[in-house]
Coordinates of C-alpha atoms and ligand atoms in Angstrom, one line a residue:
M28 CA 117.4 117.7 54.7
I29 CA 118.4 119.2 58.0
S30 CA 121.7 119.8 59.8
E31 CA 122.1 120.8 63.4
D32 CA 124.8 122.3 65.6
N33 CA 125.1 122.0 69.4
I34 CA 123.1 118.9 69.9
F35 CA 124.1 116.4 72.7
I36 CA 125.5 113.0 71.7
K37 CA 126.3 110.8 74.6
D38 CA 127.4 107.2 75.1
Y39 CA 124.1 105.4 76.0
K40 CA 126.1 102.8 78.0
K41 CA 127.4 105.5 80.3
V42 CA 124.1 107.1 81.3
D43 CA 121.5 105.9 83.8
I44 CA 118.4 107.5 82.2
R45 CA 117.5 107.8 78.6
F46 CA 114.9 110.6 78.3
A47 CA 112.8 111.2 75.2
L48 CA 111.8 114.8 75.1
T49 CA 108.9 114.4 72.8
Y50 CA 107.0 117.1 71.0
P51 CA 103.7 116.0 69.6
N52 CA 103.9 118.4 66.7
I53 CA 106.2 118.9 63.8
Y54 CA 109.9 119.7 64.2
R55 CA 109.5 123.4 63.1
T56 CA 107.0 124.0 65.9
A57 CA 109.0 122.1 68.5
M58 CA 112.2 123.9 67.8
S59 CA 110.5 127.3 67.8
S60 CA 109.5 126.7 71.4
L61 CA 111.9 128.2 73.9
G62 CA 110.6 126.0 76.7
Y63 CA 111.4 122.8 74.7
N64 CA 114.9 124.1 73.9
I65 CA 115.5 125.0 77.6
L66 CA 114.5 121.6 78.9
Y67 CA 116.8 119.9 76.3
N68 CA 119.9 121.8 77.3
Y69 CA 119.0 121.8 81.0
I70 CA 118.4 118.0 81.3
N71 CA 121.5 117.3 79.2
E72 CA 123.6 119.1 81.8
R73 CA 123.2 116.0 83.9
A74 CA 125.9 113.5 83.2
D75 CA 123.6 110.6 84.2
T76 CA 120.9 111.4 81.7
W77 CA 120.8 111.6 77.9
C78 CA 117.9 113.7 76.7
E79 CA 117.0 113.2 73.1
R80 CA 114.3 114.9 70.9
I81 CA 111.5 113.2 69.1
T82 CA 109.0 115.3 67.1
Y83 CA 105.8 114.2 65.4
P84 CA 105.2 112.2 63.3
N85 CA 108.5 110.5 63.9
I86 CA 108.8 107.9 66.6
H87 CA 112.6 107.7 66.5
S88 CA 115.0 110.2 68.2
I89 CA 116.8 112.8 66.2
E90 CA 120.0 112.2 68.1
S91 CA 120.5 108.5 67.8
N92 CA 117.5 107.2 65.8
T93 CA 116.4 105.2 69.0
P94 CA 112.7 104.1 68.9
L95 CA 110.5 105.9 71.4
K96 CA 109.6 102.7 73.2
S97 CA 113.3 102.0 74.1
F98 CA 113.5 105.1 76.3
D99 CA 113.2 105.0 80.1
I100 CA 111.1 108.1 80.3
I101 CA 109.0 109.6 77.6
S102 CA 108.0 113.2 78.2
F103 CA 105.3 114.9 76.1
S104 CA 105.3 118.7 75.9
L105 CA 101.6 119.7 75.7
Q106 CA 101.5 123.3 74.3
F107 CA 98.3 122.9 72.3
E108 CA 95.3 120.8 73.1
E109 CA 95.0 119.7 69.5
D110 CA 98.3 117.8 70.0
Y111 CA 96.6 115.3 72.3
F112 CA 95.6 113.3 69.2
N113 CA 99.3 113.2 68.1
V114 CA 100.4 111.9 71.6
L115 CA 98.1 108.9 71.2
E116 CA 99.1 108.4 67.6
M117 CA 102.8 108.3 68.6
L118 CA 102.2 105.9 71.4
K119 CA 100.1 103.7 69.2
Q120 CA 102.8 103.7 66.4
T121 CA 105.5 102.7 68.8
E122 CA 103.3 99.9 70.2
I123 CA 103.1 101.2 73.8
P124 CA 99.7 100.5 75.3
L125 CA 97.8 103.8 75.3
R126 CA 96.1 103.5 78.7
R127 CA 98.3 103.5 81.8
E128 CA 96.4 100.7 83.3
D129 CA 97.4 98.5 80.4
R130 CA 101.1 99.3 80.8
S131 CA 103.6 97.4 82.9
S132 CA 106.9 98.3 84.7
K133 CA 108.7 97.2 81.5
D134 CA 107.1 100.1 79.6
P135 CA 108.6 103.6 79.7
L136 CA 107.4 106.0 82.3
I137 CA 105.2 108.5 80.5
I138 CA 105.1 112.1 81.7
A139 CA 103.7 115.3 80.3
G140 CA 104.3 119.0 81.0
G141 CA 103.6 122.4 79.4
P142 CA 100.7 124.8 79.8
C143 CA 97.9 122.4 78.8
A144 CA 99.2 119.7 81.3
T145 CA 99.4 122.4 84.0
A146 CA 96.0 123.9 83.4
N147 CA 93.9 120.7 83.1
P148 CA 95.5 117.3 83.0
M149 CA 92.1 115.5 83.2
P150 CA 91.4 114.8 79.5
M151 CA 94.8 113.1 79.1
S152 CA 94.9 111.5 82.6
P153 CA 94.1 108.0 81.4
Y154 CA 97.3 108.0 79.3
I155 CA 99.9 109.9 81.3
D156 CA 101.6 108.5 84.4
I157 CA 102.8 111.8 85.8
F158 CA 102.0 115.4 85.0
I159 CA 104.5 118.2 85.6
I160 CA 102.6 121.2 86.9
G161 CA 104.5 124.4 86.2
E162 CA 107.9 125.3 84.8
G163 CA 109.8 122.2 84.0
E164 CA 113.3 123.3 85.1
V165 CA 112.1 123.8 88.7
I166 CA 110.8 120.2 88.9
I167 CA 112.7 118.1 86.5
N168 CA 116.0 117.6 88.5
Q169 CA 114.1 116.5 91.6
F170 CA 112.0 114.2 89.5
L171 CA 115.0 112.6 87.8
D172 CA 116.8 112.2 91.2
K173 CA 113.8 110.5 92.6
Y174 CA 113.5 108.3 89.5
L175 CA 117.0 107.0 90.1
E176 CA 116.2 106.3 93.8
N177 CA 112.8 104.8 93.6
K178 CA 110.6 104.3 90.5
E179 CA 107.4 103.6 92.5
L180 CA 104.8 106.2 91.4
S181 CA 103.9 107.1 95.0
S182 CA 107.5 108.2 95.7
F183 CA 107.1 111.2 93.4
L184 CA 104.2 112.6 95.4
D185 CA 106.3 114.6 97.7
I186 CA 107.7 116.8 94.9
K187 CA 106.0 120.1 94.4
G188 CA 104.5 120.4 91.0
I189 CA 103.6 116.8 90.4
Y190 CA 100.1 115.4 89.6
I191 CA 99.7 111.7 89.5
P192 CA 96.3 110.5 88.0
E193 CA 96.5 107.2 89.8
F194 CA 96.4 109.0 93.2
D195 CA 94.4 112.0 91.9
N196 CA 96.4 114.1 94.4
D197 CA 96.1 117.8 94.8
A198 CA 99.0 119.6 93.2
N199 CA 100.5 123.0 93.5
I200 CA 102.2 124.7 90.7
A201 CA 106.0 125.1 90.8
I202 CA 107.6 128.0 88.9
V203 CA 110.9 129.9 89.2
N204 CA 110.7 132.7 91.8
E205 CA 113.2 134.9 90.1
M206 CA 114.5 134.9 86.5
E207 CA 118.0 134.7 88.1
D208 CA 117.0 131.1 89.0
A209 CA 115.7 130.4 85.5
Y210 CA 117.9 128.5 83.0
H211 CA 119.2 130.7 80.2
I212 CA 120.5 128.8 77.1
T213 CA 123.9 130.0 75.9
R214 CA 124.5 127.1 73.5
P215 CA 121.3 126.8 71.5
I216 CA 120.7 124.3 68.8
I217 CA 121.1 125.8 65.4
S218 CA 119.3 124.0 62.6
R219 CA 119.7 124.6 58.9
S220 CA 117.5 123.2 56.2
D221 CA 116.3 124.1 52.7
D222 CA 113.0 122.5 53.5
D223 CA 110.5 125.0 54.9
E224 CA 109.0 122.2 57.0
Y225 CA 112.1 122.2 59.1
K226 CA 112.7 126.0 59.2
T227 CA 112.0 127.2 62.7
V228 CA 110.0 130.4 63.3
F229 CA 113.0 132.1 64.7
S230 CA 115.5 130.5 62.4
D231 CA 119.0 131.9 62.5
S232 CA 118.3 133.7 65.7
I233 CA 119.1 133.4 69.4
M234 CA 116.0 133.3 71.7
L235 CA 116.5 135.5 74.8
N236 CA 114.1 134.9 77.7
V237 CA 113.3 138.5 78.6
S238 CA 110.4 137.7 81.0
R239 CA 107.9 135.2 82.1
G240 CA 104.3 135.7 83.2
C241 CA 102.0 138.6 82.7
T242 CA 99.7 140.3 85.2
R243 CA 97.8 142.5 82.9
G244 CA 94.8 140.3 83.6
C245 CA 93.1 139.8 80.2
R246 CA 90.2 137.7 81.3
F247 CA 90.4 135.1 78.5
C248 CA 94.2 134.5 78.6
M249 CA 95.2 131.3 80.3
S250 CA 98.9 131.8 80.4
S251 CA 98.4 135.1 82.2
Y252 CA 96.7 133.3 85.1
L253 CA 99.0 130.2 85.1
Y254 CA 102.4 131.8 85.2
R255 CA 101.9 134.8 87.6
P256 CA 103.6 136.9 88.7
M257 CA 105.6 138.6 86.0
R258 CA 109.3 137.9 86.4
E259 CA 112.0 139.8 84.4
T260 CA 115.6 138.9 83.6
N261 CA 117.9 141.8 84.4
I262 CA 119.5 143.6 81.4
D263 CA 123.1 142.7 82.2
K264 CA 122.2 139.0 82.3
L265 CA 120.4 139.3 79.0
V266 CA 123.3 141.1 77.3
E267 CA 125.8 138.6 78.7
T268 CA 123.6 135.6 77.5
A269 CA 123.4 137.2 74.0
I270 CA 127.1 137.7 73.8
E271 CA 127.9 134.1 75.0
S272 CA 125.3 132.6 72.7
R273 CA 126.9 134.5 69.7
E274 CA 130.3 133.1 70.6
N275 CA 128.8 129.6 70.6
T276 CA 126.8 129.9 67.5
G277 CA 128.1 132.7 65.3
L278 CA 124.6 134.1 65.1
N279 CA 124.0 137.8 65.3
K280 CA 120.2 138.0 65.5
I281 CA 118.2 138.0 68.7
T282 CA 114.6 137.2 69.2
L283 CA 113.2 138.6 72.5
I284 CA 110.8 136.1 74.1
G285 CA 108.3 136.9 76.9
A286 CA 104.6 137.0 77.6
A287 CA 104.6 140.7 76.6
V288 CA 108.1 141.9 75.6
S289 CA 107.2 145.6 75.4
D290 CA 106.1 145.5 79.0
Y291 CA 109.7 144.7 80.0
D292 CA 110.9 147.4 82.3
G293 CA 113.7 149.1 80.3
I294 CA 112.9 147.7 76.9
E295 CA 114.3 150.7 75.1
E296 CA 117.6 150.4 77.0
L297 CA 117.8 146.7 76.3
I298 CA 117.3 147.2 72.6
K299 CA 119.9 150.0 72.5
R300 CA 122.4 147.9 74.4
L301 CA 122.0 144.9 72.2
E302 CA 122.1 147.1 69.1
G303 CA 125.3 148.7 70.5
K304 CA 126.8 145.2 70.6
G305 CA 125.9 144.7 66.9
F306 CA 122.8 142.5 67.3
Q307 CA 119.8 142.6 65.1
I308 CA 116.6 142.3 67.2
S309 CA 113.1 141.0 66.6
T310 CA 110.2 139.9 68.8
P311 CA 106.9 138.2 68.3
S312 CA 105.2 139.7 71.3
L313 CA 104.4 143.3 71.8
R314 CA 101.7 144.7 74.1
I315 CA 99.9 147.8 72.5
E316 CA 99.8 149.9 75.7
S317 CA 103.5 149.8 76.2
I318 CA 104.7 150.3 72.6
T319 CA 106.3 153.7 72.0
Y320 CA 107.3 155.2 68.7
E321 CA 110.9 155.0 69.9
S322 CA 110.7 151.3 70.6
L323 CA 109.2 150.6 67.2
R324 CA 111.8 152.8 65.5
L325 CA 114.6 150.9 67.3
L326 CA 113.1 147.6 66.4
K327 CA 112.8 148.6 62.8
E328 CA 116.3 149.9 62.7
S329 CA 117.6 146.6 64.0
G330 CA 115.8 144.6 61.3
L331 CA 112.3 143.7 62.5
K332 CA 110.0 143.5 59.5
T333 CA 106.6 142.4 61.0
I334 CA 104.9 143.4 64.2
T335 CA 102.0 141.5 65.7
L336 CA 99.3 143.4 67.7
A337 CA 96.2 142.1 69.5
P338 CA 93.4 144.7 69.8
E339 CA 91.1 141.6 70.3
S340 CA 87.8 143.5 69.6
I341 CA 85.9 146.8 69.6
D342 CA 86.3 149.1 72.6
S343 CA 83.1 148.0 74.6
L344 CA 84.0 144.3 74.4
R345 CA 87.7 145.0 75.2
K346 CA 86.5 146.5 78.5
R347 CA 84.6 143.3 79.3
I348 CA 87.8 141.2 78.9
N349 CA 89.9 143.7 80.9
K350 CA 91.9 144.9 78.0
S351 CA 90.8 148.5 78.1
I352 CA 93.2 150.0 75.5
P353 CA 91.7 153.2 74.1
D354 CA 91.0 153.1 70.4
E355 CA 93.2 156.3 70.0
K356 CA 96.2 154.3 71.3
I357 CA 95.6 151.4 69.0
F358 CA 95.2 153.6 65.9
S359 CA 98.3 155.7 66.8
V360 CA 100.5 152.5 67.2
I361 CA 99.2 151.3 63.8
E362 CA 99.8 154.7 62.2
D363 CA 103.4 154.6 63.6
A364 CA 103.9 151.1 62.3
V365 CA 102.6 152.1 58.9
K366 CA 105.0 155.1 58.9
L367 CA 107.9 152.8 59.7
D368 CA 106.7 150.5 56.9
F369 CA 106.2 147.4 59.0
N370 CA 104.1 144.5 57.9
I371 CA 101.3 144.4 60.5
K372 CA 99.5 141.3 61.8
L373 CA 96.5 141.9 64.0
Y374 CA 94.6 139.4 66.2
F375 CA 90.9 139.6 66.9
L376 CA 88.5 137.4 68.9
I377 CA 84.9 136.6 68.2
G378 CA 82.4 135.0 70.6
L379 CA 83.3 137.2 73.6
P380 CA 80.8 137.4 76.5
H381 CA 77.6 139.3 75.6
E382 CA 78.8 140.0 72.1
T383 CA 75.9 140.7 69.7
M384 CA 75.5 140.8 65.9
D385 CA 75.6 144.6 66.1
D386 CA 79.0 144.3 67.8
I387 CA 80.2 142.1 64.9
K388 CA 79.0 144.7 62.4
E389 CA 80.9 147.3 64.4
L390 CA 84.0 145.0 64.4
C391 CA 83.8 144.7 60.6
G392 CA 83.8 148.5 60.3
Y393 CA 86.7 148.7 62.7
I394 CA 88.8 146.1 60.8
E395 CA 88.0 148.0 57.5
R396 CA 89.2 151.2 59.0
I397 CA 92.5 149.6 60.1
A398 CA 92.9 147.9 56.7
N399 CA 92.5 151.2 54.9
M400 CA 95.2 152.8 57.0
H401 CA 97.8 151.3 54.7
T402 CA 98.0 152.0 51.0
S403 CA 99.3 148.5 50.3
R404 CA 96.5 146.3 51.7
H405 CA 98.7 143.1 51.7
K406 CA 100.8 144.7 54.4
I407 CA 98.1 144.4 57.0
K408 CA 96.8 140.9 57.8
F409 CA 94.0 139.9 60.2
S410 CA 93.6 136.8 62.1
I411 CA 90.2 136.2 63.6
N412 CA 89.7 133.5 66.2
P413 CA 86.7 132.2 68.2
V414 CA 87.4 132.8 71.9
V415 CA 87.9 129.5 73.7
P416 CA 87.1 129.6 77.4
K417 CA 90.1 128.2 79.4
P418 CA 90.7 126.6 82.8
H419 CA 91.9 128.9 85.6
T420 CA 90.6 132.0 83.9
P421 CA 87.4 134.0 84.7
M422 CA 85.9 132.6 81.5
Q423 CA 86.1 129.0 82.9
W424 CA 82.4 129.2 83.7
M425 CA 81.4 130.3 80.2
S426 CA 80.5 127.8 77.5
Y427 CA 81.1 127.8 73.8
D428 CA 78.2 128.7 71.5
F429 CA 79.0 126.9 68.3
K430 CA 76.0 128.1 66.3
D431 CA 76.5 131.7 67.3
I432 CA 80.2 131.7 66.5
K433 CA 79.5 130.0 63.1
R434 CA 77.0 132.7 62.2
K435 CA 79.4 135.5 63.2
S436 CA 82.3 133.9 61.4
K437 CA 80.2 133.6 58.2
Y438 CA 79.1 137.2 58.4
I439 CA 82.7 138.4 58.7
K440 CA 83.9 136.2 55.9
K441 CA 81.2 137.6 53.6
N442 CA 81.6 141.2 54.5
L443 CA 85.4 141.5 54.7
R444 CA 86.2 139.4 51.6
K445 CA 88.5 142.0 50.0
Y446 CA 90.9 142.1 52.9
S447 CA 93.6 139.8 54.0
I448 CA 91.7 137.9 56.7
K449 CA 92.1 134.4 58.1
I450 CA 89.3 133.0 60.3
E451 CA 89.9 130.0 62.5
S452 CA 87.3 127.3 62.0
P453 CA 84.5 127.4 64.6
K454 CA 84.5 123.6 64.7
K455 CA 88.2 123.4 65.5
A456 CA 87.7 125.9 68.3
L457 CA 84.8 123.9 69.7
I458 CA 87.0 120.8 69.8
Q459 CA 89.7 122.9 71.5
Y460 CA 87.2 124.0 74.1
I461 CA 86.2 120.5 74.9
L462 CA 89.8 119.4 75.2
S463 CA 90.7 122.4 77.4
C464 CA 87.8 122.3 79.8
G465 CA 86.6 118.7 79.7
N466 CA 87.1 116.0 82.3
S467 CA 88.7 112.6 82.0
E468 CA 85.7 111.3 80.0
V469 CA 86.9 113.4 77.1
S470 CA 89.7 110.8 76.7
E471 CA 87.0 108.5 75.2
I472 CA 86.5 110.7 72.2
I473 CA 90.2 111.6 71.8
E474 CA 90.8 107.8 71.5
R475 CA 87.9 107.3 69.2
S476 CA 89.3 109.9 66.8
L477 CA 92.3 107.7 66.3
T478 CA 90.3 105.0 64.5
R479 CA 87.7 107.0 62.7
D480 CA 86.3 110.4 61.8
V481 CA 84.3 111.8 64.7
N482 CA 81.5 114.1 63.7
I483 CA 80.5 117.4 65.3
H484 CA 77.4 115.9 67.0
E485 CA 79.5 113.4 68.8
W486 CA 81.8 116.1 70.0
M487 CA 78.9 118.2 71.1
G488 CA 78.0 115.3 73.5
Y489 CA 81.1 116.2 75.5
L490 CA 80.5 119.9 75.7
P491 CA 81.0 121.0 79.3
E492 CA 78.6 123.3 81.1
Y493 CA 79.7 124.6 84.5
G494 CA 77.8 126.7 87.0
I495 CA 79.6 129.2 89.2
D496 CA 79.3 126.9 92.3
D497 CA 80.2 123.7 90.5
E498 CA 83.3 121.7 91.2
L499 CA 85.6 122.0 88.2
P500 CA 87.7 119.1 86.9
W501 CA 90.9 121.1 87.5
D502 CA 90.0 122.3 91.0
G503 CA 92.7 120.1 92.5
I504 CA 95.4 121.9 90.5
D505 CA 96.4 125.0 92.5
V506 CA 98.1 127.5 90.1
G507 CA 98.3 130.2 92.7
V508 CA 95.3 132.4 91.6
K509 CA 92.4 131.9 94.0
K510 CA 89.0 130.7 92.7
E511 CA 87.4 133.5 94.7
F512 CA 89.4 136.1 92.8
L513 CA 88.3 134.4 89.5
K514 CA 84.7 134.7 90.6
I515 CA 85.1 138.4 91.1
E516 CA 86.6 138.7 87.7
Y517 CA 83.8 136.6 86.2
K518 CA 81.3 139.1 87.6
R519 CA 83.3 141.9 86.1
L520 CA 82.8 140.4 82.7
E521 CA 79.2 141.6 83.1
T522 CA 79.8 144.9 84.7
K523 CA 82.9 145.8 82.6
K524 CA 84.7 146.9 85.8
Q525 CA 88.4 147.1 85.1
T526 CA 91.1 145.4 87.3
P527 CA 94.3 147.4 87.0
W528 CA 97.7 146.1 86.1
C529 CA 99.3 145.2 89.5
N530 CA 102.8 146.2 88.2
N531 CA 101.5 149.8 88.0
S532 CA 99.1 149.9 91.0
T533 CA 98.5 148.1 94.3
C534 CA 98.2 144.4 94.7
Y535 CA 94.6 143.2 94.4
N536 CA 95.4 139.8 96.1
C537 CA 94.9 137.4 93.2
G538 CA 96.8 134.8 95.3
S539 CA 99.8 134.3 93.1
C540 CA 102.4 136.0 95.3
D541 CA 101.2 134.3 98.5
Ligands
SF4_613 S1 99.2 138.7 94.2 FE1 99.1 140.9 93.8 S2 101.1 141.5 93.0 FE2 101.0 139.2 92.9 S3 100.3 138.9 90.8 FE3 98.4 138.9 92.1 S4 97.7 141.0 92.1 FE4 99.8 141.0 91.2

């Protein structure tokens, strides 16, 4: 079983709002999410609200075993499109009518946030009363104050970062301007369990929020367009937070969290200072361009065992997606990692724009070359994923070619059998694409999947196709980046023209900093 420290237990008779922070995926995934943990602590700082956690497949809270339907507000954290099915399953289990039109004022208010809610709320819009567009901690206090004042849906419309399907209002994203205004947890929940199901990815470690947002501009990456610009926490604040968290937990291990931790200005100084205070450091997110031998050595010295790198593809296709890292740099980072005896995990994409079978053959050779750089093959693992076009990215006008991806995935499987390779199912990626880029009609097939198996042909019936001048389902959600800018980037997928990193060069007016 599981035991936890630092959870909030309040007297339910003394609070005005009972808030169910619901994660439609298993405990391990929920508690590995920094955003989920931030909201839990942040909301519980309010004396008038008790925020409790509920994770799939349970429909009772961890804190007090209260059933989901007894809460005033149920908030779903939508990190992955595939979790939409679990949202409906949880509502069904707890006997809350799925569709908002079938619910009454006696039912809890159902809200949703997270990257999927921010990017395209439409597929889930028949079920959710209010979507939070952006970073929760900027919006949630205003939202809860308003809830206490007036529960009418229309009263929430004047809060920035709110989308209400009933009014289909235009919404602007709300994010923290500076990391000084962000919430940094100093009393994180620590969970212990013998059961792997409950062990979090960063178990026994304090998560430090080094930065948010990334402006490198990889053309397939949704979070890099949603959460611009890049915002960094200053080193003193990070070291202070780490020390205070250690005092509150007894933990000595730090996990650095950010969109691309190695891009953090002063990463080596940060590692040295944390190490100097006796911390062990790890991080799941390194950007190849900004990795130095010194930063790898420091990370190794402080206990990191595995590094994760994302070359994505061969050089010519990397240029198309604006991730123009030279092969020499990729190979030299891998060589350094091999020298330092890291386990290495590499991510690749298939189905990139204009990718041919010849490219796939070249990719297989490329992967083979990397695999052979280590004498123990099991130390290098490859994850190959079909690229899924996402809203608010230059790829939003591309479709998903199921047959082509299936053929390529088969070829790779056959030709790289002897290496440690995991290929994501083309069918799963197709469903993810429909859930990501679909409109509100997609809700029909999500709901149908609750009662029976839905075959691939039925899914294909919901495959979106958008032309460059079409209105897109998420056009009413303004995340800062201008559509005109995305159109320029879309054309550059063809021409392979690079858009430089604005941290290093001049601003190219994507719209995020307006
Ligand atoms: S507006 Fe300019 S500086 Fe801001 S994220 Fe966009 S390109 Fe970078």
